[in-house]
Short mmCIF file of C-alpha atoms in Angstrom, two decimals:
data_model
loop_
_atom_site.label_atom_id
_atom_site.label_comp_id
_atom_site.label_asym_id
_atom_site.label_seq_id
_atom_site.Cartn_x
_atom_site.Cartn_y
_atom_site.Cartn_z
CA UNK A 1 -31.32 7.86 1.68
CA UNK A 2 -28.00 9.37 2.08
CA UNK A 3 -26.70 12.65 1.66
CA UNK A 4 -24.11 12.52 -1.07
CA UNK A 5 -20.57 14.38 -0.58
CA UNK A 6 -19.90 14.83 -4.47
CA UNK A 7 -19.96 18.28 -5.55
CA UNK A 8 -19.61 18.78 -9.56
CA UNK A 9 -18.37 22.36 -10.14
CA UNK A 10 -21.17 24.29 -11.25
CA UNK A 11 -21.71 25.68 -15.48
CA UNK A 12 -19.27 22.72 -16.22
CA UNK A 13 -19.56 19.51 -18.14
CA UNK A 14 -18.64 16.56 -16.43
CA UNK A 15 -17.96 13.07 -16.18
CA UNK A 16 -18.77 10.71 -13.60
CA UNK A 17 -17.27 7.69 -13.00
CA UNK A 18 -17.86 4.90 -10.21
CA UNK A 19 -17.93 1.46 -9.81
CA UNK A 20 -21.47 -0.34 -10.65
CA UNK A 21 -23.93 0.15 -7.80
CA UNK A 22 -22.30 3.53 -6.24
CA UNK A 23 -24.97 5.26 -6.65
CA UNK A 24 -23.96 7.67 -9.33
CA UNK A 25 -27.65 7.51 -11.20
CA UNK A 26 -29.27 8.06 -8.26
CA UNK A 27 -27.06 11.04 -7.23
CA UNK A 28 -27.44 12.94 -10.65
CA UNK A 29 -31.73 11.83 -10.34
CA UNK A 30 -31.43 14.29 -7.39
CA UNK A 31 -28.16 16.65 -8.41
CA UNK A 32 -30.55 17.21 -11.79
CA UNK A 33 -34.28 17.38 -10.18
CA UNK A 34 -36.25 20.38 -11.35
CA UNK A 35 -34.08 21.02 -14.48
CA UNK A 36 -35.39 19.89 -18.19
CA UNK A 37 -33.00 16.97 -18.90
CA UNK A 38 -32.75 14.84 -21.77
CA UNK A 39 -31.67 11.51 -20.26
CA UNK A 40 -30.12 8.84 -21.86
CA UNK A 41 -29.63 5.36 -20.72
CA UNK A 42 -27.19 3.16 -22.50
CA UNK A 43 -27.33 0.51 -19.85
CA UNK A 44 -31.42 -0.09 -21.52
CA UNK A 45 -31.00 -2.17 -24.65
CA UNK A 46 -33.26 -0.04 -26.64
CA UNK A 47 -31.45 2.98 -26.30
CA UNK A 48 -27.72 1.47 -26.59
CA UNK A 49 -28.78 -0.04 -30.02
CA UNK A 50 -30.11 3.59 -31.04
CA UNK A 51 -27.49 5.38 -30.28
CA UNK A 52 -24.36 2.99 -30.86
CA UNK A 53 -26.64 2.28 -34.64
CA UNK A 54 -26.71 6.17 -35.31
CA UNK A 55 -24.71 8.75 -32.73
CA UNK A 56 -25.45 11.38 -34.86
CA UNK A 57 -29.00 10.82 -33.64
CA UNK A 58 -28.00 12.38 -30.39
CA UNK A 59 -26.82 15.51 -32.45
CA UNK A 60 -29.82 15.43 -34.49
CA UNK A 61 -32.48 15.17 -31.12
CA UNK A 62 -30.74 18.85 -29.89
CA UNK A 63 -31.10 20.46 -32.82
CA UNK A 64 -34.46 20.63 -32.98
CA UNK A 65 -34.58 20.26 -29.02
CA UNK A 66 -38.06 20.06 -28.44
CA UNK A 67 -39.52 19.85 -25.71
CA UNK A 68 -36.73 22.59 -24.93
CA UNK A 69 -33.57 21.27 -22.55
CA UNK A 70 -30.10 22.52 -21.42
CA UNK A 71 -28.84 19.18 -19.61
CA UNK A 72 -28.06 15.74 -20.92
CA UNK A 73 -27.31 13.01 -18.82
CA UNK A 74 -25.83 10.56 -20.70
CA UNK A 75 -26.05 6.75 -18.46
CA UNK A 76 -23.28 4.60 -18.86
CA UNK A 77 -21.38 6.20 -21.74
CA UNK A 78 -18.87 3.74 -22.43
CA UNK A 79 -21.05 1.42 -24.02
CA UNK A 80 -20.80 4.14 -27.17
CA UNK A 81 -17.83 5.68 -26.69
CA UNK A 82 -19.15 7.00 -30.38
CA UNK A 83 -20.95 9.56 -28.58
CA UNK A 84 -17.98 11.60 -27.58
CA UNK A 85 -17.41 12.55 -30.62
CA UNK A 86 -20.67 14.21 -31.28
CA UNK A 87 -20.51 15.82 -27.96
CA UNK A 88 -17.31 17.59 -28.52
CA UNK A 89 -19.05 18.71 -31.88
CA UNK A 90 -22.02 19.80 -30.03
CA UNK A 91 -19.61 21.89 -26.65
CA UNK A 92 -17.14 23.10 -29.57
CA UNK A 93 -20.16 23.99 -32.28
CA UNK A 94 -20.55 28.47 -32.11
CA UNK A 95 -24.29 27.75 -32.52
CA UNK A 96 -24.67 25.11 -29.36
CA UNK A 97 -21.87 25.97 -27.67
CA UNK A 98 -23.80 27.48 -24.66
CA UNK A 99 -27.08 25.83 -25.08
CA UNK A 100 -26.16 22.33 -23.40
CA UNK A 101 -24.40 21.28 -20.12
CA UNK A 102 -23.46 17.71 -20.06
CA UNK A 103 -23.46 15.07 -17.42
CA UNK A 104 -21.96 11.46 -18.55
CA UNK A 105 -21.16 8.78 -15.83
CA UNK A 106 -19.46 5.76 -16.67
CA UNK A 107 -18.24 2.53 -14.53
CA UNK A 108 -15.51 1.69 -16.72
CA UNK A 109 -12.84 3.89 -18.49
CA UNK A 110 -11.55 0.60 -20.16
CA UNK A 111 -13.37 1.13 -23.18
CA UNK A 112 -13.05 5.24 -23.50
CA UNK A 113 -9.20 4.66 -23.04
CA UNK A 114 -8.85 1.69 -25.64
CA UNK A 115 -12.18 2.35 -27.79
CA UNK A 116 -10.57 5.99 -28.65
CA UNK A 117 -13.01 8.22 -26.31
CA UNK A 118 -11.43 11.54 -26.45
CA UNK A 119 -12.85 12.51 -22.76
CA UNK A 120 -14.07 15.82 -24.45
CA UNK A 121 -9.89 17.14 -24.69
CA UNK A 122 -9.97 18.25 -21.00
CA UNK A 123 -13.09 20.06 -21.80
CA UNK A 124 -15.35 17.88 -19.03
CA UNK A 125 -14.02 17.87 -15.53
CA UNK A 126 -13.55 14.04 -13.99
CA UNK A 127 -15.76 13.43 -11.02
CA UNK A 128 -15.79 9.69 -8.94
CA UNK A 129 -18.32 8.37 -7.15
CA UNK A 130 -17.47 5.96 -4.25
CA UNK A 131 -19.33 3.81 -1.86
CA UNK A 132 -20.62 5.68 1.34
CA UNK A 133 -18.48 6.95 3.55
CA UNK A 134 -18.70 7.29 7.16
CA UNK A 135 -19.55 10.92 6.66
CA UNK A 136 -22.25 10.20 4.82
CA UNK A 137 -23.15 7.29 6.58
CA UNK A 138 -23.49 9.42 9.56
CA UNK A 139 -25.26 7.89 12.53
CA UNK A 140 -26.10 4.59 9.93
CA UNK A 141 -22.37 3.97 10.34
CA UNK A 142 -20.97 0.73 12.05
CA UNK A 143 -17.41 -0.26 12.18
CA UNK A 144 -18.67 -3.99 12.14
CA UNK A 145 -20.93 -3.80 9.72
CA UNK A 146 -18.16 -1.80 7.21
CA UNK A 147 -15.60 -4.17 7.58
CA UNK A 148 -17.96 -7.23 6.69
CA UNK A 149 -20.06 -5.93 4.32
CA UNK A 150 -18.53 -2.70 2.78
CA UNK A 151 -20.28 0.22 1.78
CA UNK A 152 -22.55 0.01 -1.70
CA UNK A 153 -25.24 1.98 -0.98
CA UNK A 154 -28.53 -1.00 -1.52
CA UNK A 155 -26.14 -3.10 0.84
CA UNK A 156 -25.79 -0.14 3.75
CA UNK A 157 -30.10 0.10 3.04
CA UNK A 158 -30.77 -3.81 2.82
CA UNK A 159 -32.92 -5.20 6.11
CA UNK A 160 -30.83 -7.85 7.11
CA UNK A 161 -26.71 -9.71 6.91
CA UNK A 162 -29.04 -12.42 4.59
CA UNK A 163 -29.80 -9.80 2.52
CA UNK A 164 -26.38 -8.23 2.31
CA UNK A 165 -24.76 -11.11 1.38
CA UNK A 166 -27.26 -11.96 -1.51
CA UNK A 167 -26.52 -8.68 -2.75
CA UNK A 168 -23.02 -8.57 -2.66
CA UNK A 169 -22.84 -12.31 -4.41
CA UNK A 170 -25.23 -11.00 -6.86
CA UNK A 171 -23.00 -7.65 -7.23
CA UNK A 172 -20.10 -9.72 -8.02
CA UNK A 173 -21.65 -12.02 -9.93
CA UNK A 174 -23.25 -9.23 -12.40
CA UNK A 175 -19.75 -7.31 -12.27
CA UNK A 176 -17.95 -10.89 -13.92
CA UNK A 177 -21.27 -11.22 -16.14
CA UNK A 178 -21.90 -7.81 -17.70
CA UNK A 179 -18.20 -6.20 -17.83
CA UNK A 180 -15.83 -9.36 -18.13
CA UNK A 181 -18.32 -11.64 -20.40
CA UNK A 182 -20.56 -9.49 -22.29
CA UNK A 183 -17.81 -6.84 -23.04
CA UNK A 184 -15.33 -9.68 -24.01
CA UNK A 185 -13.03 -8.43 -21.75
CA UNK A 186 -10.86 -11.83 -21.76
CA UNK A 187 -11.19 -14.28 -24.07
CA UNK A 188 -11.13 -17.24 -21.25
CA UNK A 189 -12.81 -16.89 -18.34
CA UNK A 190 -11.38 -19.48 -16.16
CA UNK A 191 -8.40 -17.85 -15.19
CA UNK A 192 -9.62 -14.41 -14.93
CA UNK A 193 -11.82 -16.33 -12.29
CA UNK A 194 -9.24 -17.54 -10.07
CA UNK A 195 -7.14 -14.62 -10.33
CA UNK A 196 -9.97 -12.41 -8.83
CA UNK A 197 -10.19 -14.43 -6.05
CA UNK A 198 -6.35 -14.88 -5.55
CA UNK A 199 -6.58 -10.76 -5.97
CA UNK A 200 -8.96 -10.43 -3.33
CA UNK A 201 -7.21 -12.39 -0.66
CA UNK A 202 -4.28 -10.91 -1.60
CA UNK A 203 -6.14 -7.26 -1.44
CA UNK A 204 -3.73 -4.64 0.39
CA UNK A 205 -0.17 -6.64 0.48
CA UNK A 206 2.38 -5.65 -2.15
CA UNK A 207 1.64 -7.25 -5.35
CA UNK A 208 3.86 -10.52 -6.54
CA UNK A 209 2.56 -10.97 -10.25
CA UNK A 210 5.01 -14.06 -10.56
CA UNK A 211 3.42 -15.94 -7.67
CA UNK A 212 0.06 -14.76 -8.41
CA UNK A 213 0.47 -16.39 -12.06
CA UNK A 214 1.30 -19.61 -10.94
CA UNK A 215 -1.11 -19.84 -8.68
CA UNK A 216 -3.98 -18.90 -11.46
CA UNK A 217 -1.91 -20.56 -13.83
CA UNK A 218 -1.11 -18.04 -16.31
CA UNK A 219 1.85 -16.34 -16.83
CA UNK A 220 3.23 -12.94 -14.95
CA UNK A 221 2.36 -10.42 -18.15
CA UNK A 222 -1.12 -11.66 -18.12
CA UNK A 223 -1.63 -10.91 -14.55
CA UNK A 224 -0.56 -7.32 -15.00
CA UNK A 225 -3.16 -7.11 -17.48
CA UNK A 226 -6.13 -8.52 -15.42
CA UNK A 227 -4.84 -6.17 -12.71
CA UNK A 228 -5.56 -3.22 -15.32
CA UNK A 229 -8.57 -4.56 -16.16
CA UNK A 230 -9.76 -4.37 -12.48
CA UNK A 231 -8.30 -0.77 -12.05
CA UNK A 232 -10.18 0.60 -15.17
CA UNK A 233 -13.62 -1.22 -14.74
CA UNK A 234 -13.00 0.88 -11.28
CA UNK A 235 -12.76 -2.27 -9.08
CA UNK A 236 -9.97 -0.84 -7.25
CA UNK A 237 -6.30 1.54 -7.05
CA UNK A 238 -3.17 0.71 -6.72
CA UNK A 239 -1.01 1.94 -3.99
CA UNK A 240 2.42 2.69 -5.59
CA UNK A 241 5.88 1.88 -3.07
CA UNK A 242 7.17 5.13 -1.84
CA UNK A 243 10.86 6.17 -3.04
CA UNK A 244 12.27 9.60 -4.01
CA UNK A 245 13.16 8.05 -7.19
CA UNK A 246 10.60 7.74 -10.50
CA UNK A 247 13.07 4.59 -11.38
CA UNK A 248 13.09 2.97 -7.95
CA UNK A 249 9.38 2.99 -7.11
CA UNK A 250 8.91 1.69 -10.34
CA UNK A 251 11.33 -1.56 -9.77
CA UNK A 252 9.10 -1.38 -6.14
CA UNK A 253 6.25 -3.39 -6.25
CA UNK A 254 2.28 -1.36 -5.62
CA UNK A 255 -0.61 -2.76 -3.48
CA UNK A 256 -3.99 -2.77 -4.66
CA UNK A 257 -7.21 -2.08 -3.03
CA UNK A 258 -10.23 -3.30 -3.74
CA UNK A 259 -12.88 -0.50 -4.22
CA UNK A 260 -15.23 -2.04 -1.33
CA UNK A 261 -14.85 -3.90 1.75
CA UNK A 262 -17.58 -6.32 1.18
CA UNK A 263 -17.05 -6.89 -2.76
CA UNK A 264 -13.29 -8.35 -1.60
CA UNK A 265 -14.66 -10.23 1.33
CA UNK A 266 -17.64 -11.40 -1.21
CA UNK A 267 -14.63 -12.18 -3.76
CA UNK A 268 -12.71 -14.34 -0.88
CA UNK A 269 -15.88 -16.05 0.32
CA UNK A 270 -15.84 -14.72 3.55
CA UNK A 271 -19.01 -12.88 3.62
CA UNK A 272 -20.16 -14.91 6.08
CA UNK A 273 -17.54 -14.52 9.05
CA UNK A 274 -17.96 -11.35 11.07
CA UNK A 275 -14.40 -10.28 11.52
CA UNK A 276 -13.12 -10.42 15.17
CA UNK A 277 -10.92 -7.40 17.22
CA UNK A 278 -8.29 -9.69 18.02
CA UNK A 279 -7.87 -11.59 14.82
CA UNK A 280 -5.03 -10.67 12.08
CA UNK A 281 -7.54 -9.76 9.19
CA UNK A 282 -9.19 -7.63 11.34
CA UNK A 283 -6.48 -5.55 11.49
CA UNK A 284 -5.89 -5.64 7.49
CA UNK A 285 -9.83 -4.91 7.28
CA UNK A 286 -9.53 -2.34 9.27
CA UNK A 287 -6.53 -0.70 7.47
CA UNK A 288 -8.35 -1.04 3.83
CA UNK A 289 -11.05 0.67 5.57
CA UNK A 290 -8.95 4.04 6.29
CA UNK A 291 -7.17 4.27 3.26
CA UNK A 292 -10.52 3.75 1.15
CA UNK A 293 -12.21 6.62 3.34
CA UNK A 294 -8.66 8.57 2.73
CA UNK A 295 -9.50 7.84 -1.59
CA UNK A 296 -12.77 8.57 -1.24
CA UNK A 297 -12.91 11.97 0.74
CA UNK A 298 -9.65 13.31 -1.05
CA UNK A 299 -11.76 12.92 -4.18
CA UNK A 300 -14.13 14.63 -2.68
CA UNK A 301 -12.88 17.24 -1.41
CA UNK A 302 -10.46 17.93 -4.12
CA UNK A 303 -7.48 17.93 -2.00
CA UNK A 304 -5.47 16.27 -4.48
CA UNK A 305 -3.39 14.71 -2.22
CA UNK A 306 -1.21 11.95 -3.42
CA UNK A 307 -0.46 8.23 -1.45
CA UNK A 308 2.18 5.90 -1.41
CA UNK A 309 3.34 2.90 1.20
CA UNK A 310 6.43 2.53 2.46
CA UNK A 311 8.16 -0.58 3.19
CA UNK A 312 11.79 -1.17 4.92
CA UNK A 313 13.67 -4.49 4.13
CA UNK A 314 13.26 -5.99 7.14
CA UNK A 315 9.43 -5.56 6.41
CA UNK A 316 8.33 -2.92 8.84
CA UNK A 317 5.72 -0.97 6.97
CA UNK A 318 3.93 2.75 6.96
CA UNK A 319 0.98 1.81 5.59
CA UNK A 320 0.63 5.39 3.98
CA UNK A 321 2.81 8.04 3.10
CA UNK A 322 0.60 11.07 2.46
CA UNK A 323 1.78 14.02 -0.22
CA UNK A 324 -0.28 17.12 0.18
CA UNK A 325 -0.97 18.59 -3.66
CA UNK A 326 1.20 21.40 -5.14
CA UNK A 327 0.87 24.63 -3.73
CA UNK A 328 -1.16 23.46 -0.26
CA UNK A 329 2.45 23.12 1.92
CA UNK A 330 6.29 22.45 1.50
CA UNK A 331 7.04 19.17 -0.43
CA UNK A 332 6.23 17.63 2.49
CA UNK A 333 5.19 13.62 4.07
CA UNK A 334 3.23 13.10 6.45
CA UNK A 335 3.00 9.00 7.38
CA UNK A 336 -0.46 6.97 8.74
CA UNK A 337 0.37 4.13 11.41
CA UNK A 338 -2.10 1.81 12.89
CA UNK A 339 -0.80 0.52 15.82
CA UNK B 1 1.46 -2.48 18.17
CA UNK B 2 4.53 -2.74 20.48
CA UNK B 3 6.52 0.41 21.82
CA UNK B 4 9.54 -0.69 20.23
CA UNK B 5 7.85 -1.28 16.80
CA UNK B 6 6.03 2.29 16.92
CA UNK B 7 9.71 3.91 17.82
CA UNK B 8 11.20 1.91 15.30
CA UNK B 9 8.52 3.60 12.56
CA UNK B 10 9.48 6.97 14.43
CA UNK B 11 12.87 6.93 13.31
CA UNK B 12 12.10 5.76 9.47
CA UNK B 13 9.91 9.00 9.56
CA UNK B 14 13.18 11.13 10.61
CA UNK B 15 14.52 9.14 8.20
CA UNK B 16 12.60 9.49 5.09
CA UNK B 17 11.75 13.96 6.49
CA UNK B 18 8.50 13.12 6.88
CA UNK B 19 7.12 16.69 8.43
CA UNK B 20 4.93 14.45 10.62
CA UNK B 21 4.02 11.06 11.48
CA UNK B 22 0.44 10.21 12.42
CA UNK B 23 -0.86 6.99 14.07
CA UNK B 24 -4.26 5.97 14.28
CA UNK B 25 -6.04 3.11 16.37
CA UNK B 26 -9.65 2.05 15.60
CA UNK B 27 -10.26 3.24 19.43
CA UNK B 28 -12.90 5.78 20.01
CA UNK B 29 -10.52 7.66 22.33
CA UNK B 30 -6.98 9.31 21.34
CA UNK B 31 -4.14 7.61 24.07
CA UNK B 32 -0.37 8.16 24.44
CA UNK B 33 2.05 5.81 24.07
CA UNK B 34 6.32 6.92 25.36
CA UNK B 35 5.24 10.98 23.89
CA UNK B 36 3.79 9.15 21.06
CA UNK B 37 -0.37 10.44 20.27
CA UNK B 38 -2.30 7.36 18.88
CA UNK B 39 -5.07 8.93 17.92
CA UNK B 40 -8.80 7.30 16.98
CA UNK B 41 -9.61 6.83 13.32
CA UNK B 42 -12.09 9.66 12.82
CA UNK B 43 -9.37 12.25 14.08
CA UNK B 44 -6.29 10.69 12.55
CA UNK B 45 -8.97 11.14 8.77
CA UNK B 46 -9.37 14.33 9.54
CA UNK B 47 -5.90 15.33 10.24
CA UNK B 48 -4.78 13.89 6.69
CA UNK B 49 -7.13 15.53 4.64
CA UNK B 50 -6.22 18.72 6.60
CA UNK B 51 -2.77 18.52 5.26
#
């Protein structure tokens, strides 16, 4: 398997949140090996009617805390957002204040944000987990492969191009099942159906939600909404237009970018045509590439940077404008060509 | 990417006071195009996280 690049800040709670199929499970199964945990998996039936029945049970399981534990993983915690709550009581409680560190990963902040999860008041530092990157692909890494096929971790470890494009039909399938359906996301499907697909080819250009409406048939405010959806279930950023001005980067229209090569190409049906050097998506591939390796690593790495694109009005276009965080230079730009 | 195009980008980065401008080719080897560096992917990552 991989080596990981996430680093949670040690003696802290935290959150983790990535995409479905990141890896984040498997990362904490390793990050927590040796130490007594009490794990809890909301994405097993069992255990999400338990706990989203009676959250207080979770309070009620470290009080008397046998067998003894100081770390809870909690899998999957927006399916009870409920549980928050009784974790703030337990971090802000004199008598288990220091007893328990917590470890939550979620793959969609749609629910905290709208089902009232408090994200602990600040008290739980925000960690994402990504597909691979090439550093941690390290010599598994292939160009090629990345720009068909993406990054998920079981599709980097899967035998054969069959295989990856099983799994990445099935990943797509499961993300419109289990987030979109099952959490009643939309009411109807249909369009939320065609959009995705009209938001995948469209992945990386500046987004027109007028055009994209009438071509999914809905109107322009409902497209903005299905575009949130997509950022908070963590299937992808937006890109905001550079400009000095709050006001005029606003009246700019953003880019978005899928989270993973291969879930957009799986979205667009083209799975199954290796892109070429000298064709035009190659060079768009190629470009969603970087700036996901640019997301990933400055989440990694902390570096807070912050990016914008820049376009001029005869259309010539830096694909990034880079702003280093506070404090780490002069308010300074640094721009990212591909020639 | 044409000489005139990457020139062109040069002077929207005097333009907008960018403190540098940075281009990247998905070619293992760093070239030079009229005094520009293109340099190849892994290099031009670093370089941005390094600012």
């Amino acid at each position: 398997m991989f080596q990981r690049h996430l680093k949670p800040l040690d003696n802290n709670d935290f959150f983790l949140f990535g995409a479905r199929g990141t890896g984040k499970t498997w990362f904490l199964e390793q990050w927590a090996a040796g130490r007594d945990v009490l794990w809890v998996n909301l994405l097993q039936d069992a255990e999400f009617l338990k706990f989203s029945r009676r959250p207080g049970l979770l309070r009620e399981l470290l009080a008397t805390n046998k067998p003894a534990r100081s770390l809870v993983i909690i899998d999957e915690i927006q399916r009870v957002p409920e549980l928050l709550n009784e974790i703030q009581n337990i971090i802000e409680s004199p008598e288990t204040r220091s007893k328990f560190r917590f470890a939550l990963t979620g793959s969609s902040a749609r629910k905290l944000k709208r089902g009232g999860g408090n994200l602990l008041a600040g008290r739980a530092l925000l960690n994402w987990m990504f597909p691979l990157t090439h550093r941690e692909l390290g010599a598994s890494f292939s160009l090629e492969k990345i720009l068909q096929f993406g990054s998920l971790p079981r599709v980097c470890t899967a035998q054969n191009d069959a295989e990856r494009e099983e799994l990445l039909d099935a990943y797509v399938q499961t993300y419109i099942k289990e987030e979109i359906r099952v959490e009643q996301i939309v009411r109807n499907l249909d369009p939320f159906l065609r959009f995705i697909e009209v938001a995948a080819q469209m992945n990386g250009e500046p987004i027109n939600y007028s055009s994209i409406g009438r071509e999914c048939r809905v109107d322009s405010k409902m497209v903005e909404r299905y575009y949130q959806i997509l950022e908070d279930t963590l299937i992808g950023n937006f890109i905001e237009p550079f400009h000095t001005s709050i006001r005029k980067r606003q009246s700019q229209r953003s880019k978005f970018y899928f989270f993973d090569i291969g879930v957009a190409n799986a979205l667009r049906r083209q799975l199954r045509s290796a892109p070429s050097p000298h064709h035009y998506g190659y060079g768009r591939q190629f470009e969603h590439f970087i700036i996901l390796e640019l997301i990933r690593l400055n989440s990694y790495g902390r570096r807070r940077q912050r990016y914008t694109y820049f376009r001029t009005a005869d259309g010539a276009e830096v694909d990034l404008m880079v702003k280093p965080a506070p404090g780490n230079s002069s308010p300074s730009k640094s721009n990212l060509q591909k020639p | 990417m044409s000489d005139i195009e990457i020139n062109k980008l040069r002077s929207y980065a005097r333009d907008l006071r960018a403190d540098r401008s940075l281009f990247i080719s998905r070619e293992d080897r760093p070239r030079n195009v009229d005094g520009v560096e293109i340099l190849p992917w892994t290099l031009g990552i670093n370089s941005v996280l390094e600012e």
